[in-house]
Amino acid sequence: MKKIDNIFKWIVFGVFILHLFTFFMPIYSATRETSYSDPEVTLSYLYSSSSTYLLVYFSELLIPIVAIVFLFANFKSSRPFFFGLMGTYMLNGIFTILSLSRMVLDNTSSYYDYAFQYGYYLYIVTLAFLIIAVISSFIVYLVSKSQNANEDAESSRETYQESKIDVLRKRIELLDDLKRQGVLTEREYDEKRSEIIKELKI
């Protein structure tokens, strides 16, 4: 399961890199009827049209980049941080799609003919794949965590059983010594030894 988990890590990373490229691809064009110009607008251009949007743009990209760092980190709480940050980014991506669609549809006029470009659709496709990859990685993580918990519990039970056997073995050795020294009679020795063997549940 650990190998599968590592595979999904790289799948998530690869899909995210593809998704980043869509920030620099044409989102929509506005063809003016009089000049027939066709300016191609990218998502990064829309975000960086003002200082405020530029700050939003960098902060938005910072969230998934930090999430990827947590994805490959080895400390205990790294994966929950990854899923939390990436989940926030994906929700923001969904709202971005809705706002872009509304913006283009609301700006239609007699002077411009707005049309979605391939970057818009690639953004949606890569975001969808990213959501699928992250959800799949989350499922694998939960299964792996459950298996690890079961293995730890089994290991703890085995360790406890071995420790208990060692203690009972020492008690039997002590009984043997007491019997040799004449402290215990044969009957007392047999009774005590029988009690110890019952504790072993065999």
PDB file of C-alpha atoms in Angstrom:
ATOM      1  CA  MET A   1       0.000   0.000   0.000  1.00  0.00           C
ATOM      2  CA  LYS A   2       2.918   2.344   0.683  1.00  0.00           C
ATOM      3  CA  LYS A   3       4.089   1.878  -2.920  1.00  0.00           C
ATOM      4  CA  ILE A   4       0.616   2.741  -4.236  1.00  0.00           C
ATOM      5  CA  ASP A   5       0.545   5.796  -1.972  1.00  0.00           C
ATOM      6  CA  ASN A   6       3.864   7.001  -3.435  1.00  0.00           C
ATOM      7  CA  ILE A   7       2.530   6.495  -6.977  1.00  0.00           C
ATOM      8  CA  PHE A   8      -0.503   8.670  -6.202  1.00  0.00           C
ATOM      9  CA  LYS A   9       1.784  11.339  -4.761  1.00  0.00           C
ATOM     10  CA  TRP A  10       3.526  11.678  -8.114  1.00  0.00           C
ATOM     11  CA  ILE A  11       0.227  11.532 -10.006  1.00  0.00           C
ATOM     12  CA  VAL A  12      -1.090  14.454  -7.941  1.00  0.00           C
ATOM     13  CA  PHE A  13       2.167  16.346  -8.495  1.00  0.00           C
ATOM     14  CA  GLY A  14       2.095  15.755 -12.275  1.00  0.00           C
ATOM     15  CA  VAL A  15      -1.541  16.792 -12.649  1.00  0.00           C
ATOM     16  CA  PHE A  16      -0.895  19.911 -10.581  1.00  0.00           C
ATOM     17  CA  ILE A  17       2.040  20.939 -12.812  1.00  0.00           C
ATOM     18  CA  LEU A  18      -0.194  20.551 -15.891  1.00  0.00           C
ATOM     19  CA  HIS A  19      -2.857  22.583 -14.135  1.00  0.00           C
ATOM     20  CA  LEU A  20      -0.392  25.419 -13.494  1.00  0.00           C
ATOM     21  CA  PHE A  21       0.292  25.759 -17.225  1.00  0.00           C
ATOM     22  CA  THR A  22      -3.344  26.688 -17.806  1.00  0.00           C
ATOM     23  CA  PHE A  23      -2.801  29.944 -15.894  1.00  0.00           C
ATOM     24  CA  PHE A  24      -0.836  31.200 -18.899  1.00  0.00           C
ATOM     25  CA  MET A  25      -3.111  29.884 -21.646  1.00  0.00           C
ATOM     26  CA  PRO A  26      -5.860  31.938 -23.324  1.00  0.00           C
ATOM     27  CA  ILE A  27      -9.055  31.953 -21.275  1.00  0.00           C
ATOM     28  CA  TYR A  28     -11.262  33.960 -23.629  1.00  0.00           C
ATOM     29  CA  SER A  29     -11.010  36.355 -26.539  1.00  0.00           C
ATOM     30  CA  ALA A  30     -12.923  39.557 -27.256  1.00  0.00           C
ATOM     31  CA  THR A  31     -13.263  40.061 -30.995  1.00  0.00           C
ATOM     32  CA  ARG A  32     -14.277  43.626 -31.833  1.00  0.00           C
ATOM     33  CA  GLU A  33     -16.623  43.778 -34.788  1.00  0.00           C
ATOM     34  CA  THR A  34     -15.075  46.923 -36.235  1.00  0.00           C
ATOM     35  CA  SER A  35     -11.388  45.955 -36.191  1.00  0.00           C
ATOM     36  CA  TYR A  36     -11.682  42.168 -35.956  1.00  0.00           C
ATOM     37  CA  SER A  37      -8.899  42.152 -33.387  1.00  0.00           C
ATOM     38  CA  ASP A  38      -8.641  38.997 -31.315  1.00  0.00           C
ATOM     39  CA  PRO A  39      -6.797  39.647 -28.019  1.00  0.00           C
ATOM     40  CA  GLU A  40      -6.239  36.465 -26.016  1.00  0.00           C
ATOM     41  CA  VAL A  41      -6.605  36.909 -22.273  1.00  0.00           C
ATOM     42  CA  THR A  42      -4.991  34.494 -19.816  1.00  0.00           C
ATOM     43  CA  LEU A  43      -6.014  33.748 -16.267  1.00  0.00           C
ATOM     44  CA  SER A  44      -2.730  35.195 -14.979  1.00  0.00           C
ATOM     45  CA  TYR A  45      -3.421  38.419 -16.918  1.00  0.00           C
ATOM     46  CA  LEU A  46      -6.853  38.738 -15.337  1.00  0.00           C
ATOM     47  CA  TYR A  47      -5.431  38.242 -11.851  1.00  0.00           C
ATOM     48  CA  SER A  48      -2.540  40.649 -12.361  1.00  0.00           C
ATOM     49  CA  SER A  49      -4.616  43.473 -13.844  1.00  0.00           C
ATOM     50  CA  SER A  50      -4.271  45.356 -10.550  1.00  0.00           C
ATOM     51  CA  SER A  51      -2.036  45.164  -7.492  1.00  0.00           C
ATOM     52  CA  THR A  52      -4.862  43.670  -5.445  1.00  0.00           C
ATOM     53  CA  TYR A  53      -5.553  40.935  -7.956  1.00  0.00           C
ATOM     54  CA  LEU A  54      -1.824  40.346  -8.331  1.00  0.00           C
ATOM     55  CA  LEU A  55      -1.587  39.677  -4.585  1.00  0.00           C
ATOM     56  CA  VAL A  56      -4.566  37.324  -4.830  1.00  0.00           C
ATOM     57  CA  TYR A  57      -2.921  35.585  -7.783  1.00  0.00           C
ATOM     58  CA  PHE A  58       0.336  34.874  -5.950  1.00  0.00           C
ATOM     59  CA  SER A  59      -1.405  33.882  -2.727  1.00  0.00           C
ATOM     60  CA  GLU A  60      -3.655  31.532  -4.683  1.00  0.00           C
ATOM     61  CA  LEU A  61      -0.642  29.826  -6.268  1.00  0.00           C
ATOM     62  CA  LEU A  62       1.188  29.764  -2.942  1.00  0.00           C
ATOM     63  CA  ILE A  63      -1.486  27.569  -1.339  1.00  0.00           C
ATOM     64  CA  PRO A  64      -1.102  24.542  -3.669  1.00  0.00           C
ATOM     65  CA  ILE A  65       2.698  24.943  -3.805  1.00  0.00           C
ATOM     66  CA  VAL A  66       2.878  24.736  -0.001  1.00  0.00           C
ATOM     67  CA  ALA A  67       0.430  21.815  -0.175  1.00  0.00           C
ATOM     68  CA  ILE A  68       2.788  19.944  -2.531  1.00  0.00           C
ATOM     69  CA  VAL A  69       5.645  20.542  -0.069  1.00  0.00           C
ATOM     70  CA  PHE A  70       3.521  18.961   2.670  1.00  0.00           C
ATOM     71  CA  LEU A  71       2.656  16.094   0.309  1.00  0.00           C
ATOM     72  CA  PHE A  72       6.308  15.023   0.105  1.00  0.00           C
ATOM     73  CA  ALA A  73       7.207  15.897   3.703  1.00  0.00           C
ATOM     74  CA  ASN A  74       7.827  13.004   6.083  1.00  0.00           C
ATOM     75  CA  PHE A  75       6.547  14.279   9.413  1.00  0.00           C
ATOM     76  CA  LYS A  76       3.385  12.853  10.942  1.00  0.00           C
ATOM     77  CA  SER A  77       0.875  15.643  10.270  1.00  0.00           C
ATOM     78  CA  SER A  78       2.084  16.548   6.772  1.00  0.00           C
ATOM     79  CA  ARG A  79      -0.630  14.689   4.859  1.00  0.00           C
ATOM     80  CA  PRO A  80      -3.617  16.269   6.680  1.00  0.00           C
ATOM     81  CA  PHE A  81      -2.061  19.685   5.984  1.00  0.00           C
ATOM     82  CA  PHE A  82      -1.753  18.739   2.304  1.00  0.00           C
ATOM     83  CA  PHE A  83      -5.388  17.670   1.990  1.00  0.00           C
ATOM     84  CA  GLY A  84      -6.600  20.765   3.832  1.00  0.00           C
ATOM     85  CA  LEU A  85      -4.613  23.211   1.692  1.00  0.00           C
ATOM     86  CA  MET A  86      -5.303  21.431  -1.600  1.00  0.00           C
ATOM     87  CA  GLY A  87      -8.984  21.140  -0.753  1.00  0.00           C
ATOM     88  CA  THR A  88      -9.091  24.907  -0.174  1.00  0.00           C
ATOM     89  CA  TYR A  89      -7.364  25.516  -3.507  1.00  0.00           C
ATOM     90  CA  MET A  90      -9.715  23.222  -5.428  1.00  0.00           C
ATOM     91  CA  LEU A  91     -12.787  24.908  -3.964  1.00  0.00           C
ATOM     92  CA  ASN A  92     -11.316  28.251  -4.962  1.00  0.00           C
ATOM     93  CA  GLY A  93     -10.737  26.871  -8.466  1.00  0.00           C
ATOM     94  CA  ILE A  94     -14.399  25.910  -8.762  1.00  0.00           C
ATOM     95  CA  PHE A  95     -15.450  29.434  -7.722  1.00  0.00           C
ATOM     96  CA  THR A  96     -12.926  30.849 -10.220  1.00  0.00           C
ATOM     97  CA  ILE A  97     -14.585  28.930 -13.051  1.00  0.00           C
ATOM     98  CA  LEU A  98     -17.999  30.209 -12.006  1.00  0.00           C
ATOM     99  CA  SER A  99     -16.794  33.807 -11.750  1.00  0.00           C
ATOM    100  CA  LEU A 100     -15.008  33.670 -15.123  1.00  0.00           C
ATOM    101  CA  SER A 101     -18.124  32.325 -16.792  1.00  0.00           C
ATOM    102  CA  ARG A 102     -20.281  35.011 -15.216  1.00  0.00           C
ATOM    103  CA  MET A 103     -17.778  37.743 -16.114  1.00  0.00           C
ATOM    104  CA  VAL A 104     -17.655  36.833 -19.785  1.00  0.00           C
ATOM    105  CA  LEU A 105     -21.402  36.331 -20.076  1.00  0.00           C
ATOM    106  CA  ASP A 106     -22.139  39.666 -18.384  1.00  0.00           C
ATOM    107  CA  ASN A 107     -19.759  41.622 -20.644  1.00  0.00           C
ATOM    108  CA  THR A 108     -21.368  40.758 -23.956  1.00  0.00           C
ATOM    109  CA  SER A 109     -22.232  43.842 -26.010  1.00  0.00           C
ATOM    110  CA  SER A 110     -22.665  45.011 -29.586  1.00  0.00           C
ATOM    111  CA  TYR A 111     -18.964  45.882 -29.802  1.00  0.00           C
ATOM    112  CA  TYR A 112     -17.443  42.614 -28.610  1.00  0.00           C
ATOM    113  CA  ASP A 113     -18.100  38.968 -29.260  1.00  0.00           C
ATOM    114  CA  TYR A 114     -16.727  36.964 -26.316  1.00  0.00           C
ATOM    115  CA  ALA A 115     -15.689  33.368 -26.866  1.00  0.00           C
ATOM    116  CA  PHE A 116     -14.066  30.872 -24.512  1.00  0.00           C
ATOM    117  CA  GLN A 117     -10.604  29.704 -25.555  1.00  0.00           C
ATOM    118  CA  TYR A 118      -8.856  26.367 -25.050  1.00  0.00           C
ATOM    119  CA  GLY A 119      -7.164  27.561 -21.840  1.00  0.00           C
ATOM    120  CA  TYR A 120     -10.542  27.875 -20.150  1.00  0.00           C
ATOM    121  CA  TYR A 121     -11.502  24.296 -20.978  1.00  0.00           C
ATOM    122  CA  LEU A 122      -8.047  22.960 -20.127  1.00  0.00           C
ATOM    123  CA  TYR A 123      -8.296  24.745 -16.789  1.00  0.00           C
ATOM    124  CA  ILE A 124     -11.570  22.938 -16.089  1.00  0.00           C
ATOM    125  CA  VAL A 125     -10.229  19.556 -17.283  1.00  0.00           C
ATOM    126  CA  THR A 126      -6.975  19.754 -15.304  1.00  0.00           C
ATOM    127  CA  LEU A 127      -8.836  20.965 -12.207  1.00  0.00           C
ATOM    128  CA  ALA A 128     -11.224  18.013 -12.539  1.00  0.00           C
ATOM    129  CA  PHE A 129      -8.292  15.596 -12.867  1.00  0.00           C
ATOM    130  CA  LEU A 130      -6.617  17.258  -9.887  1.00  0.00           C
ATOM    131  CA  ILE A 131      -9.759  16.795  -7.788  1.00  0.00           C
ATOM    132  CA  ILE A 132      -9.980  13.124  -8.823  1.00  0.00           C
ATOM    133  CA  ALA A 133      -6.276  12.560  -8.103  1.00  0.00           C
ATOM    134  CA  VAL A 134      -6.454  14.224  -4.680  1.00  0.00           C
ATOM    135  CA  ILE A 135      -9.608  12.319  -3.695  1.00  0.00           C
ATOM    136  CA  SER A 136      -8.021   9.042  -4.845  1.00  0.00           C
ATOM    137  CA  SER A 137      -4.868   9.878  -2.898  1.00  0.00           C
ATOM    138  CA  PHE A 138      -7.022  10.639   0.152  1.00  0.00           C
ATOM    139  CA  ILE A 139      -8.742   7.231  -0.103  1.00  0.00           C
ATOM    140  CA  VAL A 140      -5.379   5.448  -0.454  1.00  0.00           C
ATOM    141  CA  TYR A 141      -4.083   7.426   2.524  1.00  0.00           C
ATOM    142  CA  LEU A 142      -7.050   6.390   4.691  1.00  0.00           C
ATOM    143  CA  VAL A 143      -6.685   2.710   3.692  1.00  0.00           C
ATOM    144  CA  SER A 144      -2.933   2.838   4.316  1.00  0.00           C
ATOM    145  CA  LYS A 145      -3.454   4.528   7.681  1.00  0.00           C
ATOM    146  CA  SER A 146      -6.018   1.881   8.668  1.00  0.00           C
ATOM    147  CA  GLN A 147      -3.652  -0.932   7.698  1.00  0.00           C
ATOM    148  CA  ASN A 148      -0.796   0.673   9.608  1.00  0.00           C
ATOM    149  CA  ALA A 149      -3.028   1.003  12.672  1.00  0.00           C
ATOM    150  CA  ASN A 150      -3.971  -2.685  12.440  1.00  0.00           C
ATOM    151  CA  GLU A 151      -0.331  -3.695  12.022  1.00  0.00           C
ATOM    152  CA  ASP A 152       0.678  -1.564  15.015  1.00  0.00           C
ATOM    153  CA  ALA A 153      -2.096  -3.093  17.118  1.00  0.00           C
ATOM    154  CA  GLU A 154      -1.059  -6.597  16.092  1.00  0.00           C
ATOM    155  CA  SER A 155       2.574  -5.808  16.826  1.00  0.00           C
ATOM    156  CA  SER A 156       1.613  -4.434  20.242  1.00  0.00           C
ATOM    157  CA  ARG A 157      -0.373  -7.577  21.030  1.00  0.00           C
ATOM    158  CA  GLU A 158       2.544  -9.783  20.016  1.00  0.00           C
ATOM    159  CA  THR A 159       4.975  -7.716  22.076  1.00  0.00           C
ATOM    160  CA  TYR A 160       2.661  -7.874  25.084  1.00  0.00           C
ATOM    161  CA  GLN A 161       2.247 -11.648  24.706  1.00  0.00           C
ATOM    162  CA  GLU A 162       5.992 -12.179  24.430  1.00  0.00           C
ATOM    163  CA  SER A 163       6.580  -9.999  27.482  1.00  0.00           C
ATOM    164  CA  LYS A 164       3.959 -11.903  29.445  1.00  0.00           C
ATOM    165  CA  ILE A 165       5.500 -15.242  28.490  1.00  0.00           C
ATOM    166  CA  ASP A 166       8.920 -14.025  29.632  1.00  0.00           C
ATOM    167  CA  VAL A 167       7.523 -12.981  33.016  1.00  0.00           C
ATOM    168  CA  LEU A 168       5.719 -16.289  33.502  1.00  0.00           C
ATOM    169  CA  ARG A 169       8.831 -18.216  32.451  1.00  0.00           C
ATOM    170  CA  LYS A 170      10.832 -16.420  35.141  1.00  0.00           C
ATOM    171  CA  ARG A 171       8.145 -17.252  37.694  1.00  0.00           C
ATOM    172  CA  ILE A 172       8.403 -20.947  36.781  1.00  0.00           C
ATOM    173  CA  GLU A 173      12.189 -20.760  37.099  1.00  0.00           C
ATOM    174  CA  LEU A 174      11.738 -19.196  40.541  1.00  0.00           C
ATOM    175  CA  LEU A 175       9.383 -22.025  41.521  1.00  0.00           C
ATOM    176  CA  ASP A 176      11.993 -24.557  40.389  1.00  0.00           C
ATOM    177  CA  ASP A 177      14.606 -22.875  42.574  1.00  0.00           C
ATOM    178  CA  LEU A 178      12.283 -22.804  45.582  1.00  0.00           C
ATOM    179  CA  LYS A 179      11.459 -26.457  45.077  1.00  0.00           C
ATOM    180  CA  ARG A 180      15.148 -27.410  44.901  1.00  0.00           C
ATOM    181  CA  GLN A 181      15.789 -25.416  48.075  1.00  0.00           C
ATOM    182  CA  GLY A 182      12.968 -27.280  49.844  1.00  0.00           C
ATOM    183  CA  VAL A 183      10.916 -24.143  50.417  1.00  0.00           C
ATOM    184  CA  LEU A 184       7.966 -25.587  48.448  1.00  0.00           C
ATOM    185  CA  THR A 185       6.534 -29.057  48.726  1.00  0.00           C
ATOM    186  CA  GLU A 186       5.771 -31.107  45.633  1.00  0.00           C
ATOM    187  CA  ARG A 187       2.080 -30.372  46.004  1.00  0.00           C
ATOM    188  CA  GLU A 188       2.609 -26.590  46.413  1.00  0.00           C
ATOM    189  CA  TYR A 189       4.969 -26.580  43.472  1.00  0.00           C
ATOM    190  CA  ASP A 190       2.434 -28.360  41.232  1.00  0.00           C
ATOM    191  CA  GLU A 191      -0.378 -26.003  42.291  1.00  0.00           C
ATOM    192  CA  LYS A 192       1.675 -22.875  41.649  1.00  0.00           C
ATOM    193  CA  ARG A 193       2.988 -24.190  38.347  1.00  0.00           C
ATOM    194  CA  SER A 194      -0.557 -25.079  37.244  1.00  0.00           C
ATOM    195  CA  GLU A 195      -1.735 -21.544  38.030  1.00  0.00           C
ATOM    196  CA  ILE A 196       1.079 -20.045  35.944  1.00  0.00           C
ATOM    197  CA  ILE A 197       0.326 -22.308  32.988  1.00  0.00           C
ATOM    198  CA  LYS A 198      -3.361 -21.284  33.145  1.00  0.00           C
ATOM    199  CA  GLU A 199      -2.306 -17.633  32.843  1.00  0.00           C
ATOM    200  CA  LEU A 200      -0.637 -18.533  29.559  1.00  0.00           C
ATOM    201  CA  LYS A 201      -4.056 -19.634  28.239  1.00  0.00           C
ATOM    202  CA  ILE A 202      -2.653 -22.843  26.751  1.00  0.00           C
TER     203      ILE A 202
END
